[in-house]
Short mmCIF file of C-alpha atoms and ligand atoms in Angstrom, two decimals:
data_model
loop_
_atom_site.label_atom_id
_atom_site.label_comp_id
_atom_site.label_asym_id
_atom_site.label_seq_id
_atom_site.Cartn_x
_atom_site.Cartn_y
_atom_site.Cartn_z
CA UNK A 8 -8.28 9.21 25.89
CA UNK A 9 -8.30 12.06 23.39
CA UNK A 10 -10.16 11.16 20.25
CA UNK A 11 -8.02 11.69 17.27
CA UNK A 12 -8.10 10.82 13.47
CA UNK A 13 -4.76 9.94 12.12
CA UNK A 14 -4.38 10.72 8.40
CA UNK A 15 -0.71 9.64 8.14
CA UNK A 16 0.50 7.90 4.99
CA UNK A 17 2.34 5.07 6.87
CA UNK A 18 2.72 3.74 9.46
CA UNK A 19 -0.88 4.58 9.60
CA UNK A 20 -4.29 4.12 11.34
CA UNK A 21 -5.17 0.57 12.47
CA UNK A 22 -8.71 -0.76 13.29
CA UNK A 23 -9.56 0.12 16.84
CA UNK A 24 -11.01 -3.34 17.37
CA UNK A 25 -7.80 -4.95 16.35
CA UNK A 26 -5.79 -2.70 18.78
CA UNK A 27 -8.14 -3.73 21.51
CA UNK A 28 -7.82 -7.38 20.82
CA UNK A 29 -3.95 -6.93 20.74
CA UNK A 30 -4.19 -5.22 24.16
CA UNK A 31 -6.51 -7.93 25.61
CA UNK A 32 -4.10 -10.73 24.39
CA UNK A 33 -0.85 -8.90 24.92
CA UNK A 34 0.39 -10.67 28.13
CA UNK A 35 -1.27 -14.03 27.60
CA UNK A 36 -2.03 -15.22 24.02
CA UNK A 37 -4.85 -17.80 24.21
CA UNK A 38 -3.83 -19.14 27.56
CA UNK A 39 -0.20 -19.79 26.48
CA UNK A 40 0.92 -17.65 29.38
CA UNK A 41 3.08 -15.50 27.12
CA UNK A 42 2.98 -12.79 24.62
CA UNK A 43 3.14 -13.41 20.94
CA UNK A 44 6.29 -11.28 21.05
CA UNK A 45 7.90 -13.85 23.28
CA UNK A 46 7.04 -17.01 21.23
CA UNK A 47 9.46 -19.12 19.25
CA UNK A 48 8.62 -18.69 15.56
CA UNK A 49 9.00 -22.44 15.29
CA UNK A 50 6.57 -23.33 18.08
CA UNK A 51 3.18 -24.62 17.32
CA UNK A 52 1.36 -21.51 18.61
CA UNK A 53 3.13 -19.13 16.32
CA UNK A 54 3.13 -21.54 13.38
CA UNK A 55 -0.61 -21.61 13.68
CA UNK A 56 -0.88 -17.76 13.84
CA UNK A 57 1.20 -17.40 10.68
CA UNK A 58 -0.61 -20.21 8.83
CA UNK A 59 -4.02 -18.70 9.63
CA UNK A 60 -2.86 -15.28 8.57
CA UNK A 61 -1.77 -16.88 5.19
CA UNK A 62 -5.09 -18.69 4.80
CA UNK A 63 -7.18 -15.61 5.57
CA UNK A 64 -5.10 -13.45 3.17
CA UNK A 65 -5.62 -16.13 0.40
CA UNK A 66 -9.28 -16.04 1.07
CA UNK A 67 -9.62 -12.30 1.16
CA UNK A 68 -7.72 -11.73 -2.16
CA UNK A 69 -8.92 -14.97 -3.75
CA UNK A 70 -5.29 -15.83 -4.37
CA UNK A 71 -5.39 -18.84 -6.86
CA UNK A 72 -3.35 -22.01 -6.38
CA UNK A 73 -0.01 -21.71 -8.12
CA UNK A 74 0.98 -18.66 -6.08
CA UNK A 75 3.30 -18.35 -3.02
CA UNK A 76 2.45 -15.93 -0.21
CA UNK A 77 5.65 -14.74 1.49
CA UNK A 78 5.92 -12.85 4.77
CA UNK A 79 9.22 -10.98 4.40
CA UNK A 80 11.09 -7.95 5.85
CA UNK A 81 12.93 -5.00 4.35
CA UNK A 82 9.79 -3.15 3.26
CA UNK A 83 8.64 -2.55 -0.30
CA UNK A 84 12.00 -0.93 -0.79
CA UNK A 85 13.77 -4.23 -0.56
CA UNK A 86 11.48 -5.49 -3.20
CA UNK A 87 12.69 -2.89 -5.59
CA UNK A 88 16.02 -4.82 -5.65
CA UNK A 89 14.57 -8.41 -5.06
CA UNK A 90 12.29 -8.19 -8.06
CA UNK A 91 15.12 -7.83 -10.70
CA UNK A 92 17.42 -10.20 -8.73
CA UNK A 93 14.63 -12.97 -8.98
CA UNK A 94 12.66 -12.17 -12.15
CA UNK A 95 15.29 -11.26 -14.79
CA UNK A 96 16.00 -14.93 -15.25
CA UNK A 97 18.70 -14.34 -17.94
CA UNK A 98 17.04 -11.47 -19.53
CA UNK A 99 18.69 -8.09 -20.03
CA UNK A 100 15.89 -5.62 -19.61
CA UNK A 101 12.64 -4.86 -17.73
CA UNK A 102 9.69 -2.52 -18.46
CA UNK A 103 8.60 0.06 -15.95
CA UNK A 104 5.75 2.48 -15.78
CA UNK A 105 6.76 5.77 -14.12
CA UNK A 106 3.97 7.36 -12.27
CA UNK A 107 5.72 9.07 -9.51
CA UNK A 108 8.07 8.98 -6.43
CA UNK A 109 7.73 5.28 -5.78
CA UNK A 110 8.01 4.13 -9.45
CA UNK A 111 11.22 6.28 -9.69
CA UNK A 112 12.71 4.46 -6.61
CA UNK A 113 11.76 1.07 -8.09
CA UNK A 114 13.31 2.08 -11.47
CA UNK A 115 16.48 3.30 -9.69
CA UNK A 116 17.07 -0.06 -8.02
CA UNK A 117 16.30 -2.09 -11.15
CA UNK A 118 18.98 -0.07 -13.13
CA UNK A 119 21.60 -1.67 -10.84
CA UNK A 120 20.70 -5.02 -12.43
CA UNK A 121 19.45 -4.45 -15.96
CA UNK A 122 18.44 -2.09 -18.69
CA UNK A 123 15.19 -0.29 -17.83
CA UNK A 124 12.81 0.61 -20.51
CA UNK A 125 10.27 3.29 -19.07
CA UNK A 126 7.20 2.42 -21.06
CA UNK A 127 5.47 5.75 -20.26
CA UNK A 128 5.66 8.47 -17.70
CA UNK A 129 3.48 11.23 -16.25
CA UNK A 130 6.39 13.55 -15.53
CA UNK A 131 4.93 16.10 -17.95
CA UNK A 132 2.16 16.85 -15.45
CA UNK A 133 4.02 16.53 -12.22
CA UNK A 134 2.86 12.88 -11.90
CA UNK A 135 -0.75 13.74 -11.36
CA UNK A 136 -2.21 10.88 -13.64
CA UNK A 137 -1.33 7.42 -14.93
CA UNK A 138 -0.76 7.08 -18.77
CA UNK A 139 -3.32 4.74 -20.39
CA UNK A 140 -2.01 1.69 -21.98
CA UNK A 141 -2.32 3.02 -25.58
CA UNK A 142 0.54 5.39 -24.70
CA UNK A 143 2.83 2.69 -23.42
CA UNK A 144 5.90 1.43 -25.42
CA UNK A 145 6.19 -2.08 -24.32
CA UNK A 146 9.35 -4.14 -25.09
CA UNK A 147 8.53 -7.78 -26.09
CA UNK A 148 11.93 -8.96 -24.69
CA UNK A 149 11.28 -7.52 -21.12
CA UNK A 150 11.71 -9.96 -18.23
CA UNK A 151 8.69 -8.35 -16.69
CA UNK A 152 6.51 -5.13 -16.55
CA UNK A 153 6.39 -3.22 -13.32
CA UNK A 154 3.89 -0.60 -12.30
CA UNK A 155 2.86 1.12 -9.00
CA UNK A 156 -0.81 0.63 -8.77
CA UNK A 157 -1.29 3.42 -6.23
CA UNK A 158 1.29 6.21 -6.01
CA UNK A 159 1.00 7.13 -2.34
CA UNK A 160 2.62 10.58 -2.72
CA UNK A 161 0.86 11.82 -5.80
CA UNK A 162 -2.40 10.08 -4.89
CA UNK A 163 -2.56 8.46 -8.26
CA UNK A 164 -4.42 5.19 -8.42
CA UNK A 165 -4.95 2.86 -11.40
CA UNK A 166 -8.44 1.40 -11.61
CA UNK A 167 -7.48 -1.07 -14.50
CA UNK A 168 -5.03 -3.81 -14.77
CA UNK A 169 -2.35 -3.54 -17.54
CA UNK A 170 -2.54 -6.11 -20.22
CA UNK A 171 0.95 -7.20 -21.08
CA UNK A 172 0.26 -10.54 -22.65
CA UNK A 173 2.72 -13.36 -21.64
CA UNK A 174 5.30 -10.97 -20.06
CA UNK A 175 5.02 -11.22 -16.24
CA UNK A 176 3.14 -8.28 -14.59
CA UNK A 177 4.52 -6.92 -11.31
CA UNK A 178 2.60 -4.50 -9.10
CA UNK A 179 3.63 -2.44 -6.12
CA UNK A 180 0.32 -2.33 -4.13
CA UNK A 181 1.87 -1.07 -0.90
CA UNK A 182 -0.68 1.71 -0.35
CA UNK A 183 -4.05 0.19 -1.54
CA UNK A 184 -3.73 -3.55 -1.21
CA UNK A 185 -6.97 -4.85 0.51
CA UNK A 186 -8.77 -1.67 -0.40
CA UNK A 187 -10.75 -3.48 -3.10
CA UNK A 188 -10.78 -6.76 -4.94
CA UNK A 189 -7.88 -7.13 -7.52
CA UNK A 190 -7.52 -9.94 -10.12
CA UNK A 191 -4.38 -11.68 -8.73
CA UNK A 192 -4.29 -14.07 -11.68
CA UNK A 193 -3.50 -11.18 -14.09
CA UNK A 194 -0.28 -10.53 -12.02
CA UNK A 195 2.92 -12.46 -11.79
CA UNK A 196 3.94 -10.81 -8.52
CA UNK A 197 2.25 -8.41 -6.12
CA UNK A 198 4.04 -6.78 -3.18
CA UNK A 199 3.26 -4.46 -0.40
CA UNK A 200 4.80 -3.14 2.80
CA UNK A 201 2.30 -3.69 5.61
CA UNK A 202 2.37 -0.32 7.38
CA UNK A 203 -0.02 1.39 4.99
CA UNK A 204 -3.11 -0.63 4.74
CA UNK A 205 -2.28 -4.05 6.47
CA UNK A 206 -0.70 -3.72 9.81
CA UNK A 207 2.43 -2.61 11.70
CA UNK A 208 5.71 -1.84 9.99
CA UNK A 209 8.20 -4.55 9.69
CA UNK A 210 6.26 -6.99 7.44
CA UNK A 211 6.36 -7.05 3.64
CA UNK A 212 3.95 -9.23 1.78
CA UNK A 213 4.90 -10.86 -1.57
CA UNK A 214 2.52 -12.92 -3.71
CA UNK A 215 4.47 -14.60 -6.52
CA UNK A 216 3.66 -17.10 -9.15
CA UNK A 217 5.41 -20.44 -8.61
CA UNK A 218 7.02 -20.67 -11.90
CA UNK A 219 8.98 -17.43 -11.62
CA UNK A 220 11.05 -18.30 -8.62
CA UNK A 221 14.36 -20.30 -8.37
CA UNK A 222 16.59 -18.57 -10.92
CA UNK A 223 18.26 -15.58 -9.29
CA UNK A 224 21.08 -13.43 -10.64
CA UNK A 225 24.59 -14.64 -9.56
CA UNK A 226 25.61 -13.66 -6.11
CA UNK A 227 22.00 -13.17 -4.72
CA UNK A 228 22.12 -13.52 -0.95
CA UNK A 229 19.84 -16.19 0.34
CA UNK A 230 17.73 -13.55 2.12
CA UNK A 231 16.82 -12.01 -1.27
CA UNK A 232 15.88 -15.23 -2.96
CA UNK A 233 12.17 -15.94 -3.12
CA UNK A 234 12.71 -19.62 -3.49
CA UNK A 235 14.52 -19.94 -0.17
CA UNK A 236 11.66 -18.13 1.55
CA UNK A 237 9.14 -20.15 -0.20
CA UNK A 238 10.72 -23.48 0.60
CA UNK A 239 10.94 -22.46 4.24
CA UNK A 240 7.49 -20.99 4.45
CA UNK A 241 8.76 -17.66 5.33
CA UNK A 242 10.73 -19.12 8.24
CA UNK A 243 14.17 -19.29 6.71
CA UNK A 244 15.25 -16.90 9.34
CA UNK A 245 13.16 -15.26 12.15
CA UNK A 246 10.19 -13.60 10.64
CA UNK A 247 8.51 -10.39 11.93
CA UNK A 248 6.36 -12.42 14.35
CA UNK A 249 4.47 -9.61 16.05
CA UNK A 250 3.74 -7.79 12.78
CA UNK A 251 2.40 -11.11 11.20
CA UNK A 252 0.25 -11.62 14.23
CA UNK A 253 -1.32 -8.09 14.08
CA UNK A 254 -1.69 -8.39 10.26
CA UNK A 255 -3.49 -11.65 10.75
CA UNK A 256 -6.01 -9.94 13.11
CA UNK A 257 -6.56 -7.18 10.51
CA UNK A 258 -7.32 -10.03 7.99
CA UNK A 259 -9.95 -11.35 10.32
CA UNK A 260 -11.34 -7.95 10.89
CA UNK A 261 -11.68 -7.45 7.11
CA UNK A 262 -13.44 -10.84 6.77
CA UNK A 263 -15.87 -9.96 9.58
CA UNK A 264 -16.65 -6.70 7.91
CA UNK A 265 -17.60 -8.12 4.48
CA UNK A 266 -14.20 -8.61 2.85
CA UNK A 267 -12.74 -6.43 0.01
CA UNK A 268 -15.94 -5.76 -1.93
CA UNK A 269 -17.46 -4.17 1.22
CA UNK A 270 -14.21 -2.28 1.84
CA UNK A 271 -14.39 -1.02 -1.78
CA UNK A 272 -17.88 0.40 -1.11
CA UNK A 273 -16.86 2.16 2.10
CA UNK A 274 -13.63 3.39 0.66
CA UNK A 275 -15.49 4.92 -2.31
CA UNK A 276 -17.96 6.67 -0.03
CA UNK A 277 -15.17 8.08 2.13
CA UNK A 278 -13.05 9.25 -0.82
CA UNK A 279 -16.07 10.87 -2.56
CA UNK A 280 -16.91 12.81 0.60
CA UNK A 281 -13.59 14.56 0.36
CA UNK A 282 -13.41 14.83 -3.42
CA UNK A 283 -16.95 16.21 -3.83
CA UNK A 284 -16.09 18.90 -1.40
CA UNK A 285 -12.79 19.67 -3.19
CA UNK A 286 -14.52 19.97 -6.43
CA UNK A 287 -17.11 22.36 -5.14
CA UNK A 288 -14.77 24.95 -3.78
CA UNK A 289 -12.05 27.06 -5.17
CA UNK A 290 -10.55 27.56 -1.81
CA UNK A 291 -8.88 24.12 -2.06
CA UNK A 292 -7.52 22.38 -5.02
CA UNK A 293 -6.96 18.70 -5.84
CA UNK A 294 -4.10 18.33 -8.34
CA UNK A 295 -4.95 14.65 -9.37
CA UNK A 296 -6.58 13.74 -12.63
CA UNK A 297 -10.17 12.68 -12.05
CA UNK A 298 -9.78 9.21 -13.49
CA UNK A 299 -6.89 8.41 -11.27
CA UNK A 300 -7.94 9.85 -7.89
CA UNK A 301 -6.72 7.56 -5.23
CA UNK A 302 -9.26 6.31 -2.72
CA UNK A 303 -6.52 6.03 -0.17
CA UNK A 304 -4.21 9.02 -0.48
CA UNK A 305 -5.80 12.34 -1.29
CA UNK A 306 -3.48 15.30 -1.82
CA UNK A 307 -4.92 18.83 -1.83
CA UNK A 308 -3.61 22.29 -1.68
CA UNK A 309 -4.83 25.56 -0.31
CA UNK A 310 -5.32 28.32 -2.82
CA UNK A 311 -3.19 30.52 -0.55
CA UNK A 312 -0.27 28.57 0.73
CA UNK A 313 0.42 31.22 3.38
CA UNK A 314 -2.63 29.66 5.22
CA UNK A 315 -1.04 26.14 5.29
CA UNK A 316 0.28 26.52 8.83
CA UNK A 317 -2.86 27.80 10.28
CA UNK A 318 -4.80 25.05 8.50
CA UNK A 319 -2.60 22.24 10.06
CA UNK A 320 -2.60 24.03 13.47
CA UNK A 321 -6.31 24.27 13.51
CA UNK A 322 -6.68 20.67 12.34
CA UNK A 323 -4.43 19.47 15.08
CA UNK A 324 -6.49 21.34 17.64
CA UNK A 325 -9.48 19.29 16.46
CA UNK A 326 -7.58 16.00 16.62
CA UNK A 327 -7.08 15.74 12.89
CA UNK A 328 -3.48 14.69 12.68
CA UNK A 329 -0.73 14.01 10.09
CA UNK A 330 -2.33 16.07 7.28
CA UNK A 331 0.89 17.73 6.00
CA UNK A 332 1.52 16.76 2.41
CA UNK A 333 4.75 15.39 0.93
CA UNK A 334 7.23 17.97 -0.12
CA UNK A 335 7.09 17.03 -3.74
CA UNK A 336 3.40 17.92 -4.00
CA UNK A 337 3.06 20.50 -1.15
CA UNK A 338 -0.02 21.38 0.68
CA UNK A 339 -1.84 18.61 2.41
CA UNK A 340 -2.55 14.86 2.10
CA UNK A 341 -5.19 12.83 3.83
CA UNK A 342 -4.45 9.12 3.83
CA UNK A 343 -7.86 7.37 4.42
CA UNK A 344 -6.99 3.73 4.59
CA UNK A 345 -9.46 0.82 5.38
CA UNK A 346 -9.18 1.51 9.10
CA UNK A 347 -10.16 5.26 8.83
CA UNK A 348 -13.81 5.46 9.85
CA UNK A 349 -16.21 7.35 7.80
CA UNK A 350 -16.75 9.70 10.77
CA UNK A 351 -12.99 10.72 10.50
CA UNK A 352 -13.60 11.88 6.94
CA UNK A 353 -16.80 13.66 7.87
CA UNK A 354 -15.01 15.57 10.67
CA UNK A 355 -12.25 16.55 8.33
CA UNK A 356 -14.61 17.89 5.66
CA UNK A 357 -16.57 19.74 8.28
CA UNK A 358 -13.22 21.26 9.47
CA UNK A 359 -12.26 22.26 5.92
CA UNK A 360 -15.55 24.00 5.36
CA UNK A 361 -15.33 25.90 8.63
CA UNK A 362 -11.62 26.86 7.73
CA UNK A 363 -12.84 28.07 4.40
CA UNK A 364 -15.65 30.11 5.89
CA UNK A 365 -13.32 31.87 8.40
CA UNK A 366 -10.58 32.57 5.92
CA UNK A 367 -12.35 33.68 2.82
C1 PLP B 429 5.61 3.34 1.32
C2 PLP B 429 5.85 2.88 -0.03
C3 PLP B 429 6.96 2.13 -0.47
C4 PLP B 429 8.10 1.95 0.54
O1 PLP B 429 7.78 1.12 1.54
P1 PLP B 429 8.79 0.67 2.68
O2 PLP B 429 8.06 -0.36 3.35
O3 PLP B 429 9.11 1.86 3.56
O4 PLP B 429 10.01 0.29 2.02
C5 PLP B 429 7.03 1.69 -1.71
N1 PLP B 429 6.01 1.78 -2.51
C6 PLP B 429 4.86 2.38 -2.22
C7 PLP B 429 3.80 2.55 -3.30
C8 PLP B 429 4.72 3.02 -0.93
O5 PLP B 429 3.53 3.58 -0.57
#
């Protein structure tokens, strides 16, 4: 098999050990004679898979009692609408921090349900940083405060948790959940699509405080009501069974590899390898503010964009795939999630050095 490193933003690289286990168990899960894909979601085998996945996630993230963990579908994009539908609870407005493309999408959906107060924005510098809280204009009447803790496209990560007092704090952690420990208790709701740093596409994880569910806006369909999913232990309808199973294996892989504190250490090492090189050359440029440099998604541009195509082609020839950046930033983006080995980043940096030498 050709050795490649996959730097895609999502769906993205998965741990090789997990894929091997999936392969080994694909036709016959634990002597059941069938694939997880073929199992009833209400049978005891799959119920045990789902329960173990939830227990492992609770342990990894140290999720306190008083929070529901929901395994849903519809992606983080469905959450953009479900959050106002469930959390407005009679209020007329919500606060949103705008740090980039995903914040804007979340704001757009919320506007269908309520007044949106943008507490601060980094639009002035093409969303290359996150405004610090002293620049926010919070509204005491807001139903909740929403922020995107890692903007996947701009590569802007927030390394601090906003302090919003008694107002519920909501975080879109899609592209860096499980990359380091976070204080769940400071949040009212955390959500993430699985296909970045968790598992296959099709699963969305929602962690929500118990007291916030049960009061939806009129007309909310059952599928968009957290309470219905919570009461049915995420089995109100058929859940994404195979994606839950693979995510569960990823949780076990994380536990076996030291949990989130160990992940943070490795992720910091990997990100610094790339940022240190970018800082030491004028051939490449990293647009992100130093204090917000994401450890998961690293955008960079070539000084001469006429070389972009040659850079990508040369990278592909070396097995370094999916490095093309998002059109709103241009250039390149290396997504280096938990499952990206250090070796992959080392090979990338070597290639960049070589490319610089040959094109300067
Ligand atoms: C990818 C992404 C989304 C959208 O996720 P879907 O699962 O495709 O709906 C939302 N927010 C962030 C931060 C993302 O990275």
